XYZ file of C-alpha atoms in Angstrom:
416
model
C 0.077 -0.030 0.067
C 1.467 3.493 -0.818
C 1.810 6.136 1.840
C 2.243 9.814 0.654
C 4.524 11.808 3.024
C 6.070 15.287 3.049
C 9.906 15.189 3.220
C 12.562 17.773 3.686
C 14.859 17.830 0.578
C 17.016 20.821 0.946
C 16.853 24.315 2.381
C 13.679 25.727 1.131
C 12.467 22.723 -0.506
C 10.031 20.008 0.563
C 8.335 17.330 -1.490
C 5.713 14.664 -1.374
C 6.963 11.251 -1.539
C 5.614 7.652 -1.304
C 7.451 6.292 1.828
C 5.589 2.922 1.972
C 2.990 1.734 4.424
C 4.334 1.584 8.063
C 4.521 -1.365 10.342
C 5.385 -1.640 14.031
C 9.118 -1.427 13.712
C 11.327 1.616 13.541
C 13.307 1.074 10.590
C 16.614 2.767 9.335
C 16.118 5.902 7.255
C 16.897 9.637 7.334
C 17.519 10.902 10.693
C 16.958 7.592 12.486
C 19.384 7.111 15.368
C 21.436 3.849 14.705
C 20.438 2.798 18.414
C 16.890 2.993 17.344
C 16.914 1.088 14.113
C 15.057 -2.152 14.383
C 13.141 -1.132 17.474
C 10.012 -3.381 17.779
C 6.777 -1.488 18.719
C 4.178 -4.081 19.722
C 3.012 -1.525 22.036
C 2.123 0.756 19.027
C -0.641 1.274 16.657
C -0.981 2.284 12.942
C -3.011 5.525 12.257
C -4.810 6.700 9.202
C -4.039 10.271 9.493
C -7.128 12.558 9.534
C -5.238 15.979 10.023
C -1.631 16.774 10.411
C -0.452 20.341 10.839
C 2.576 22.351 9.461
C 4.378 23.817 12.577
C 6.795 26.723 12.839
C 9.268 24.371 14.276
C 9.181 22.447 10.902
C 9.951 25.591 9.156
C 13.283 25.956 11.189
C 14.392 22.707 9.494
C 13.116 23.565 5.936
C 14.965 26.906 6.117
C 18.243 25.017 6.707
C 18.599 26.292 10.212
C 19.114 22.871 11.792
C 21.209 19.734 10.938
C 18.297 17.784 9.528
C 19.166 15.412 7.027
C 17.672 15.201 3.425
C 14.623 12.919 3.162
C 13.709 13.451 6.763
C 9.858 12.890 6.815
C 8.228 15.964 8.596
C 5.276 16.228 10.970
C 4.648 16.049 14.733
C 1.045 17.280 14.909
C -1.005 14.148 14.225
C -4.744 13.179 14.752
C -5.877 10.067 13.333
C -7.964 6.919 13.260
C -6.682 3.764 14.546
C -6.631 1.066 11.853
C -4.121 -1.459 13.329
C -3.004 -2.328 16.914
C -0.007 -3.998 18.225
C -0.158 -7.202 20.201
C 0.796 -5.522 23.378
C -1.927 -2.762 23.069
C -4.714 -3.286 25.525
C -6.926 -0.263 25.776
C -6.823 1.547 22.402
C -9.125 -0.082 19.839
C -9.372 -0.171 15.947
C -11.729 2.688 15.035
C -10.758 5.169 17.807
C -10.046 8.698 16.718
C -7.134 9.998 18.823
C -4.789 12.896 19.228
C -0.996 12.170 19.326
C 1.083 14.238 21.634
C 4.051 15.397 19.727
C 6.255 14.252 22.551
C 7.158 10.522 22.228
C 7.058 8.995 25.811
C 7.386 5.501 27.107
C 5.171 5.972 30.220
C 7.623 3.779 32.217
C 10.453 5.998 33.123
C 11.007 8.326 36.033
C 10.338 11.309 34.036
C 7.125 10.006 32.445
C 5.824 9.006 35.851
C 6.128 12.704 36.972
C 4.346 13.871 33.918
C 7.522 15.123 32.437
C 6.717 13.381 29.262
C 8.700 15.949 27.142
C 11.956 14.550 28.648
C 11.237 10.775 28.334
C 14.457 8.926 29.097
C 13.828 5.871 26.871
C 12.790 6.964 23.379
C 15.942 8.890 22.246
C 19.329 7.687 22.591
C 21.000 10.950 22.220
C 19.192 12.944 24.986
C 15.980 13.205 27.104
C 13.030 13.748 24.961
C 11.684 12.958 21.353
C 9.304 13.781 18.769
C 7.861 12.659 15.382
C 9.650 13.840 12.247
C 12.236 16.013 13.972
C 15.934 16.412 13.762
C 18.037 14.766 16.633
C 14.923 13.510 18.269
C 15.630 9.699 17.718
C 14.414 9.283 14.207
C 10.835 8.463 14.728
C 8.950 9.039 11.345
C 6.998 12.068 10.890
C 3.144 12.268 10.591
C 2.641 14.446 7.600
C 1.502 11.502 5.749
C -1.353 9.214 5.044
C -0.406 6.612 7.528
C 2.025 6.583 10.515
C 3.106 4.359 13.267
C 2.823 5.684 16.919
C 4.429 3.846 19.730
C 3.438 3.395 23.335
C -0.271 3.760 22.296
C -2.089 2.817 25.656
C 0.040 5.496 27.482
C 0.153 8.288 24.800
C -2.874 8.490 22.895
C -5.871 10.935 23.817
C -9.157 9.113 22.620
C -11.933 11.431 21.699
C -14.945 10.212 23.615
C -17.484 10.532 20.756
C -16.490 9.967 17.018
C -18.994 12.204 15.534
C -18.394 15.217 18.107
C -14.851 14.827 17.212
C -15.221 15.134 13.528
C -17.411 18.104 14.089
C -14.632 19.966 15.889
C -11.764 18.385 13.930
C -10.063 21.798 13.085
C -9.984 22.634 16.769
C -9.066 19.110 18.142
C -6.164 18.841 15.594
C -4.380 21.550 17.542
C -4.130 19.251 20.763
C -1.208 17.539 19.460
C 1.038 20.601 19.957
C 0.131 24.136 19.253
C -2.664 24.610 21.816
C -0.957 22.849 24.722
C 2.315 24.563 23.764
C 0.669 28.051 23.900
C -1.164 26.972 27.076
C 2.090 25.763 28.700
C 3.673 29.175 27.800
C 0.770 30.971 29.561
C 0.790 28.632 32.557
C 4.614 28.821 32.846
C 4.342 32.759 32.885
C 1.969 32.598 35.749
C -1.000 33.965 33.906
C -4.068 34.129 36.150
C -7.298 36.165 36.722
C -6.453 39.907 36.039
C -2.990 39.376 34.621
C -1.542 41.720 32.106
C 0.271 39.620 29.563
C 2.790 40.205 26.806
C 3.181 37.633 24.060
C 6.122 37.965 21.728
C 5.209 36.620 18.243
C 1.887 36.322 16.295
C 2.559 33.050 14.634
C 0.277 30.128 15.447
C 2.041 29.429 18.890
C 1.886 33.208 19.919
C -1.734 33.236 18.963
C -2.523 30.077 20.803
C -0.485 31.415 23.881
C -2.696 34.660 23.527
C -5.965 32.679 23.456
C -4.749 30.532 26.383
C -3.898 33.605 28.520
C -7.574 34.794 27.798
C -8.990 31.310 28.936
C -6.780 31.813 32.202
C -8.445 35.185 32.803
C -5.943 37.743 31.865
C -7.350 41.355 31.784
C -5.040 42.411 28.873
C -3.157 40.479 26.308
C -0.620 42.351 24.284
C 0.881 40.641 21.249
C 4.023 41.946 19.581
C 5.130 41.104 15.964
C 6.937 42.398 12.780
C 4.068 41.227 10.511
C 0.869 43.328 10.174
C -1.275 40.559 8.911
C -0.395 38.351 11.915
C -1.153 41.225 14.273
C -4.574 41.741 12.515
C -5.336 38.056 13.368
C -4.360 38.695 16.942
C -6.675 41.683 17.062
C -9.518 39.605 15.669
C -10.029 37.738 18.981
C -9.484 40.771 21.289
C -5.770 41.214 21.824
C -3.978 44.404 21.903
C -0.974 44.716 19.350
C 2.335 46.379 18.899
C 4.078 46.384 15.415
C 7.709 46.147 16.238
C 8.772 46.918 12.751
C 7.257 50.363 13.388
C 8.271 50.768 17.031
C 11.481 49.791 18.510
C 10.658 50.725 21.967
C 8.352 48.152 23.364
C 8.101 49.607 26.900
C 6.671 52.886 25.635
C 4.018 50.975 23.516
C 3.080 49.005 26.416
C 2.800 52.222 28.502
C 0.310 53.607 25.994
C -1.891 50.625 26.526
C -1.591 50.022 30.245
C -0.465 53.476 31.585
C 2.839 51.700 32.807
C 5.607 50.223 30.704
C 5.560 46.678 32.190
C 3.327 43.809 32.317
C 2.867 40.849 34.948
C 3.937 38.125 32.729
C 5.589 37.441 29.332
C 5.675 34.594 26.827
C 8.325 34.105 24.264
C 6.695 32.381 21.186
C 9.404 33.325 18.748
C 12.490 31.415 19.656
C 16.021 31.476 18.160
C 15.195 33.165 14.766
C 14.198 36.293 16.368
C 14.748 39.594 14.755
C 15.717 42.851 16.348
C 13.031 45.756 16.436
C 12.698 48.771 14.123
C 12.574 49.261 10.407
C 16.114 48.179 9.457
C 16.678 45.542 12.093
C 18.058 42.138 11.181
C 18.294 38.817 12.813
C 19.154 39.037 16.556
C 18.476 35.837 18.309
C 18.453 37.089 21.849
C 16.142 40.014 21.320
C 13.074 38.355 22.627
C 14.555 37.125 25.806
C 16.140 40.404 26.682
C 12.948 42.410 25.737
C 10.573 40.239 27.899
C 12.978 40.611 30.901
C 12.989 44.334 30.294
C 9.113 44.855 30.231
C 8.255 42.174 32.935
C 7.698 43.353 36.409
C 10.042 42.447 39.226
C 8.985 39.073 40.475
C 7.106 38.211 37.306
C 7.580 35.020 35.249
C 8.638 34.253 31.700
C 7.125 31.371 29.668
C 9.426 30.239 26.832
C 7.811 27.780 24.537
C 9.524 29.332 21.505
C 12.274 26.871 20.212
C 15.863 27.396 20.990
C 18.512 24.860 19.531
C 21.988 23.676 20.331
C 22.964 23.599 16.531
C 22.133 26.388 14.108
C 24.239 26.354 10.968
C 22.482 29.207 9.521
C 23.185 31.566 12.478
C 25.085 34.834 11.799
C 27.848 34.138 14.334
C 29.900 31.214 15.619
C 28.347 31.647 19.180
C 24.856 31.480 17.897
C 25.631 28.496 15.716
C 25.871 26.463 18.840
C 23.055 28.108 20.749
C 25.015 30.557 22.798
C 23.294 33.877 22.793
C 24.009 37.213 24.477
C 21.348 37.114 27.067
C 21.129 39.858 29.871
C 20.773 37.185 32.506
C 21.815 39.799 35.103
C 18.828 41.749 34.435
C 16.590 38.572 35.042
C 18.418 37.891 38.227
C 18.144 41.531 39.429
C 14.260 41.338 38.793
C 14.054 37.829 40.354
C 12.342 36.528 37.198
C 11.131 32.955 36.953
C 12.017 31.204 33.581
C 10.403 28.124 32.343
C 12.001 26.696 29.111
C 11.789 23.510 27.050
C 9.421 21.336 25.128
C 5.895 21.231 26.326
C 4.650 18.318 28.311
C 1.559 17.958 26.119
C -0.105 15.226 28.086
C -0.102 17.534 31.149
C -2.712 19.694 29.485
C -4.500 17.995 26.466
C -7.268 16.314 28.190
C -8.468 19.501 29.677
C -8.020 21.482 26.670
C -9.969 18.707 24.610
C -13.073 19.316 27.097
C -12.617 23.078 26.603
C -12.968 22.684 22.877
C -15.829 20.140 22.931
C -17.743 22.458 25.294
C -17.264 25.406 22.951
C -15.189 27.327 25.670
C -12.043 27.298 23.603
C -12.027 28.513 19.905
C -8.371 27.633 18.996
C -9.128 27.059 15.351
C -10.571 30.536 14.823
C -7.720 32.224 16.780
C -5.015 30.588 14.809
C -6.952 30.856 11.378
C -6.946 27.231 10.772
C -6.726 26.487 6.940
C -7.207 23.042 5.386
C -4.853 21.975 2.536
C -4.355 18.506 0.819
C -1.106 16.642 1.220
C -0.161 17.572 -2.420
C -0.562 21.273 -1.576
C 1.926 20.904 1.535
C 4.905 22.230 -0.381
C 2.894 25.454 -1.255
C 1.680 25.559 2.233
C 5.340 25.728 3.566
C 6.261 28.485 1.167
C 3.198 30.522 1.997
C 3.772 29.893 5.956
C 7.381 30.925 5.388
C 6.279 34.170 3.498
C 4.391 35.178 6.860
C 0.814 34.538 5.912
C -1.463 34.287 8.974
C -2.748 30.853 8.756
C -2.130 27.504 10.555
C -2.130 25.094 7.659
C -3.912 21.716 8.362
C -3.007 18.882 5.882
C -5.953 16.632 5.232
C -4.418 13.629 3.487
C -7.502 11.579 2.751
C -9.864 14.516 2.514
C -11.791 13.385 5.660
C -11.937 16.787 7.205
C -12.922 18.527 4.113
C -15.711 16.111 3.361
C -16.983 16.710 6.949
C -16.947 20.380 6.562
C -18.836 20.238 3.344
C -21.433 18.029 4.767
C -22.097 20.420 7.651
C -22.366 23.396 5.279
C -24.850 21.370 3.045
C -26.830 20.575 6.251
C -26.842 24.191 7.180
C -28.271 25.227 3.959
C -31.182 22.854 4.117
C -31.884 23.244 7.789
């Protein structure tokens, strides 16, 4: 059986390839750690992918800003239907529709037992933590495909309680694999609570998810900063204040115009290592966001940092940044007694509660991030558009399942 998948080829280029139907073994291939080759996964399942999203973290690889090898199959945001279960799977059944946390986690190690599934000790021989379709993460095959193997199914998979309700909300529920929990983790890590004033750096999908999460947590004002006017307009569409940092290089002054004081209670970095300086002629400056959020967050405040930072960036402008060494004003953070939280998001800590918020109608994450369906053959163009700054969260629909569902709902609405 064929299996179309989106693969990284070279900087700026992805293509759709047939990678063959998966089985419950991790085979050798681009990016697979030699110590993981041949790993048997009788605890896993095969999914027919319903939706799989393009992530900003994928873009770092596609831009050539990591050491990702050519041929790496992309995609760590996966929602699908179980069509085959391994002999060791007890509770997940064929026909279940499930969300796959992007963190691959065994459920058995010390960290998994503490809900630190983002730093599982048993799935990546190189370091704690793993993910599908990502460089230096063990080599687990990505899910921007028609079918994908998912290990440790009983532990990892979030099963939706009602098939029809799940399909009705599929554009929202697809965000549970990464972007929504990641934005929410940024807001929780920043200490957002009722009445908080919050600054979110970055109006890409994760930044928009963080802003919506801050609203759900009770923030009184959410301010989003970015260089892209279209993305800032999207943030305003669901009630955020915005600052265009291409036009204004002094963020504190802009915050003061909004709040009356030049600081916020909490800040979230949803940009990461490809940050730009502020102002019309500014270029890349990877420590900009970290230094800025320390500057504008009150003493004793918290900084949530879900934005990606890497240990290897071959496209960086200087030697230090190429190995993840940045010029951060750590003394400022020390003087203001800031609390920093970094690292991958432990998706399983949040996804069940966020699922309930979606199914109840409380969370409107697809609207907040402007979810946009595309076919798997349109994925290369989706990557180009996303890289160009379009304010959309592209959702790949490999089998047309989501589109058919939306068309059916639209038809029912016309005749009701």
